[in-house]
Amino acid sequence: MVIDMKKIFVIFTYGIHQIGGTQMYTAGKAKYLKENGWGVQVFFNGSNKGNSKIPSLTEYIESGGGCYFMIKPPYKYPIQMQEQYLQYLVTKFIQRFNITDFKDCEIIVESHFDTAGYWAELFSAKVGARHFFICCNEVYRDEVPGRYYEDNLDFFYFKWKRNELITNENGCQALFNGYKNVNAPLYQMSYTAREADPIQDVDFPIDQIAKLDWNICHIGRISKSYVPYVIEGVAQFAKRHPDKKINFNELKKCIEKEFPTAQVFLFEQVGAAGPYSVFGQTDKAKAFQQKLKDLQIDAVISGNCGCGLCTTKECGNTIAAEYIGIPTVTIAAPTFVAQVHSTGVNRGVPVLRTAEYPGAFASHSTEELQNNAREVLWPQIKAALTTSISKEEIARYAPEGKRPADEIIYYGNYDEIQEYMAINGWTD
């Protein structure tokens, strides 16, 4: 395979550590481009540590493609910081391809979501590239926190007129929502583009899964509308085969065993609040609260908090519930218990009760997860939901939301500090 470093393709995309449709598409496209002589760089919203679950994407983590600043658009940062971030992108680009003169290169840039698109446009201007925006979202309005499409519809109209906005008809209508009467893209996204390379070799510890009579796996996002039907289908399937062992929701079993009259709803059925903003409730959080009221929910259990961003999202559910008087428990790995408490205090909930899982979720087999849910988590959850919050408990967690002005709260290199600030919703 011969790589012509005068032909370079740059992709601005979501985090690539996990597995998802966009990650699989990115891996497939990068492989295709490299096999056809292109140099490829991937900039993504995430950390430059660890490996991707799709091994072929790990090289882009190792090459420094992680950019936590992409979580927000350029105009949310001071001008000087914008320039620093852009220079970081250009420097990593130059280092990867050892380029001295952009004029000698054919450079194409592709981006997959709103803030990535804004950074990609500025980067393209720096290196003389042509930038195409591919709509990889399904929701474009403020019901999903952290979306910035509607702020800048003129930008997407500009890309549309230049035939540099690629989507299908439904995506175009959802994005523009009647703006300038744009109802269809000038270029339709082909199914080939969306479904390239659907089979991937992924890093998945399949040998750790407990071998039951049948193991049923649903691959897809839990926010999809069909998920409750999948769950109901599995339940009906289990009822038809009572002689077989089928792996299904351990905590739900614990609740129903000890409280036979309890009705248990899963988040797939109720929805989620998303991160609870310090600036006020989002429409998504309000809709979640209304759903809890409509279903007459008496308690909320949310988890799992196994990373900084996950913790912020899962706490959003419990904080929203606490604000309407519903007691809650947040399940967290040991490293993130303190973050749960500080997130609660900083958003006006003096005590956000937790159930601490003994270790990292991803490192345990299915059998270990089930056993820990029964033996470790369930006793904590039951105690947290059936005992009153004391004054001592409030006093114990109050300092989580207060810091002395001279205290050093975090050590790390530049990327690590950016990650910590992004997780907490901070800027300088």
mmCIF file of N, CA, C and O in Angstrom, residues 109-111 121 129-135 155-167 186-187:
data_model
loop_
_atom_site.group_PDB
_atom_site.id
_atom_site.type_symbol
_atom_site.label_atom_id
_atom_site.label_comp_id
_atom_site.label_asym_id
_atom_site.label_seq_id
_atom_site.Cartn_x
_atom_site.Cartn_y
_atom_site.Cartn_z
ATOM 1 N N VAL A 109 -11.630 17.762 4.323
ATOM 2 C CA VAL A 109 -12.026 17.668 5.727
ATOM 3 C C VAL A 109 -13.495 17.280 5.794
ATOM 4 O O VAL A 109 -14.321 17.778 5.015
ATOM 5 N N GLU A 110 -13.808 16.396 6.721
ATOM 6 C CA GLU A 110 -15.183 15.948 6.930
ATOM 7 C C GLU A 110 -15.503 16.072 8.415
ATOM 8 O O GLU A 110 -14.679 15.734 9.256
ATOM 9 N N SER A 111 -16.698 16.553 8.760
ATOM 10 C CA SER A 111 -17.099 16.651 10.168
ATOM 11 C C SER A 111 -18.477 16.044 10.352
ATOM 12 O O SER A 111 -19.264 15.948 9.403
ATOM 13 N N GLU A 121 -14.309 23.879 10.118
ATOM 14 C CA GLU A 121 -14.338 24.985 9.151
ATOM 15 C C GLU A 121 -13.152 25.928 9.373
ATOM 16 O O GLU A 121 -12.485 26.350 8.403
ATOM 17 N N ALA A 129 -8.122 23.644 2.992
ATOM 18 C CA ALA A 129 -8.863 22.426 2.675
ATOM 19 C C ALA A 129 -10.297 22.749 2.286
ATOM 20 O O ALA A 129 -10.812 23.834 2.562
ATOM 21 N N ARG A 130 -10.964 21.787 1.655
ATOM 22 C CA ARG A 130 -12.396 21.886 1.432
ATOM 23 C C ARG A 130 -13.084 21.041 2.490
ATOM 24 O O ARG A 130 -12.705 19.897 2.729
ATOM 25 N N HIS A 131 -14.122 21.602 3.126
ATOM 26 C CA HIS A 131 -14.761 20.974 4.283
ATOM 27 C C HIS A 131 -16.196 20.570 3.950
ATOM 28 O O HIS A 131 -17.003 21.393 3.515
ATOM 29 N N PHE A 132 -16.499 19.292 4.167
ATOM 30 C CA PHE A 132 -17.855 18.763 3.992
ATOM 31 C C PHE A 132 -18.425 18.411 5.366
ATOM 32 O O PHE A 132 -17.762 17.761 6.178
ATOM 33 N N PHE A 133 -19.672 18.835 5.605
ATOM 34 C CA PHE A 133 -20.354 18.500 6.859
ATOM 35 C C PHE A 133 -21.342 17.377 6.591
ATOM 36 O O PHE A 133 -22.239 17.509 5.755
ATOM 37 N N ILE A 134 -21.179 16.239 7.296
ATOM 38 C CA ILE A 134 -22.091 15.103 7.163
ATOM 39 C C ILE A 134 -22.954 15.040 8.415
ATOM 40 O O ILE A 134 -22.442 14.905 9.532
ATOM 41 N N CYS A 135 -24.264 15.153 8.250
ATOM 42 C CA CYS A 135 -25.174 15.160 9.391
ATOM 43 C C CYS A 135 -25.264 13.763 10.010
ATOM 44 O O CYS A 135 -25.892 12.876 9.430
ATOM 45 N N PHE A 155 -24.672 29.226 9.038
ATOM 46 C CA PHE A 155 -23.481 28.451 8.678
ATOM 47 C C PHE A 155 -23.872 27.203 7.880
ATOM 48 O O PHE A 155 -23.284 26.889 6.842
ATOM 49 N N PHE A 156 -24.895 26.487 8.364
ATOM 50 C CA PHE A 156 -25.306 25.270 7.674
ATOM 51 C C PHE A 156 -25.980 25.589 6.344
ATOM 52 O O PHE A 156 -25.860 24.817 5.382
ATOM 53 N N TYR A 157 -26.654 26.742 6.262
ATOM 54 C CA TYR A 157 -27.212 27.190 4.983
ATOM 55 C C TYR A 157 -26.092 27.493 3.994
ATOM 56 O O TYR A 157 -26.176 27.153 2.802
ATOM 57 N N PHE A 158 -25.033 28.103 4.487
ATOM 58 C CA PHE A 158 -23.843 28.380 3.671
ATOM 59 C C PHE A 158 -23.250 27.075 3.127
ATOM 60 O O PHE A 158 -22.934 26.965 1.937
ATOM 61 N N LYS A 159 -23.137 26.058 3.998
ATOM 62 C CA LYS A 159 -22.600 24.770 3.556
ATOM 63 C C LYS A 159 -23.552 24.101 2.558
ATOM 64 O O LYS A 159 -23.119 23.466 1.592
ATOM 65 N N TRP A 160 -24.853 24.250 2.797
ATOM 66 C CA TRP A 160 -25.856 23.682 1.896
ATOM 67 C C TRP A 160 -25.745 24.296 0.506
ATOM 68 O O TRP A 160 -25.747 23.579 -0.501
ATOM 69 N N LYS A 161 -25.640 25.634 0.415
ATOM 70 C CA LYS A 161 -25.559 26.310 -0.876
ATOM 71 C C LYS A 161 -24.286 25.930 -1.630
ATOM 72 O O LYS A 161 -24.262 25.913 -2.861
ATOM 73 N N ARG A 162 -23.221 25.627 -0.893
ATOM 74 C CA ARG A 162 -21.955 25.234 -1.530
ATOM 75 C C ARG A 162 -21.918 23.734 -1.851
ATOM 76 O O ARG A 162 -20.900 23.216 -2.298
ATOM 77 N N ASN A 163 -23.039 23.053 -1.613
ATOM 78 C CA ASN A 163 -23.118 21.607 -1.815
ATOM 79 C C ASN A 163 -22.080 20.876 -0.956
ATOM 80 O O ASN A 163 -21.489 19.876 -1.370
ATOM 81 N N GLU A 164 -21.905 21.382 0.268
ATOM 82 C CA GLU A 164 -20.943 20.783 1.200
ATOM 83 C C GLU A 164 -21.648 20.266 2.456
ATOM 84 O O GLU A 164 -20.993 19.988 3.453
ATOM 85 N N LEU A 165 -22.955 20.159 2.404
ATOM 86 C CA LEU A 165 -23.728 19.587 3.500
ATOM 87 C C LEU A 165 -24.369 18.308 2.983
ATOM 88 O O LEU A 165 -25.155 18.331 2.035
ATOM 89 N N ILE A 166 -24.011 17.189 3.591
ATOM 90 C CA ILE A 166 -24.433 15.877 3.092
ATOM 91 C C ILE A 166 -25.340 15.223 4.124
ATOM 92 O O ILE A 166 -24.963 15.041 5.282
ATOM 93 N N THR A 167 -26.549 14.891 3.701
ATOM 94 C CA THR A 167 -27.514 14.253 4.592
ATOM 95 C C THR A 167 -28.584 13.601 3.727
ATOM 96 O O THR A 167 -28.441 13.538 2.498
ATOM 97 N N LEU A 186 -28.905 19.199 -1.378
ATOM 98 C CA LEU A 186 -28.508 19.220 -2.778
ATOM 99 C C LEU A 186 -27.842 17.904 -3.151
ATOM 100 O O LEU A 186 -27.827 17.504 -4.306
ATOM 101 N N TYR A 187 -27.286 17.240 -2.111
ATOM 102 C CA TYR A 187 -26.665 15.936 -2.343
ATOM 103 C C TYR A 187 -27.177 14.955 -1.306
ATOM 104 O O TYR A 187 -27.064 15.202 -0.110
#
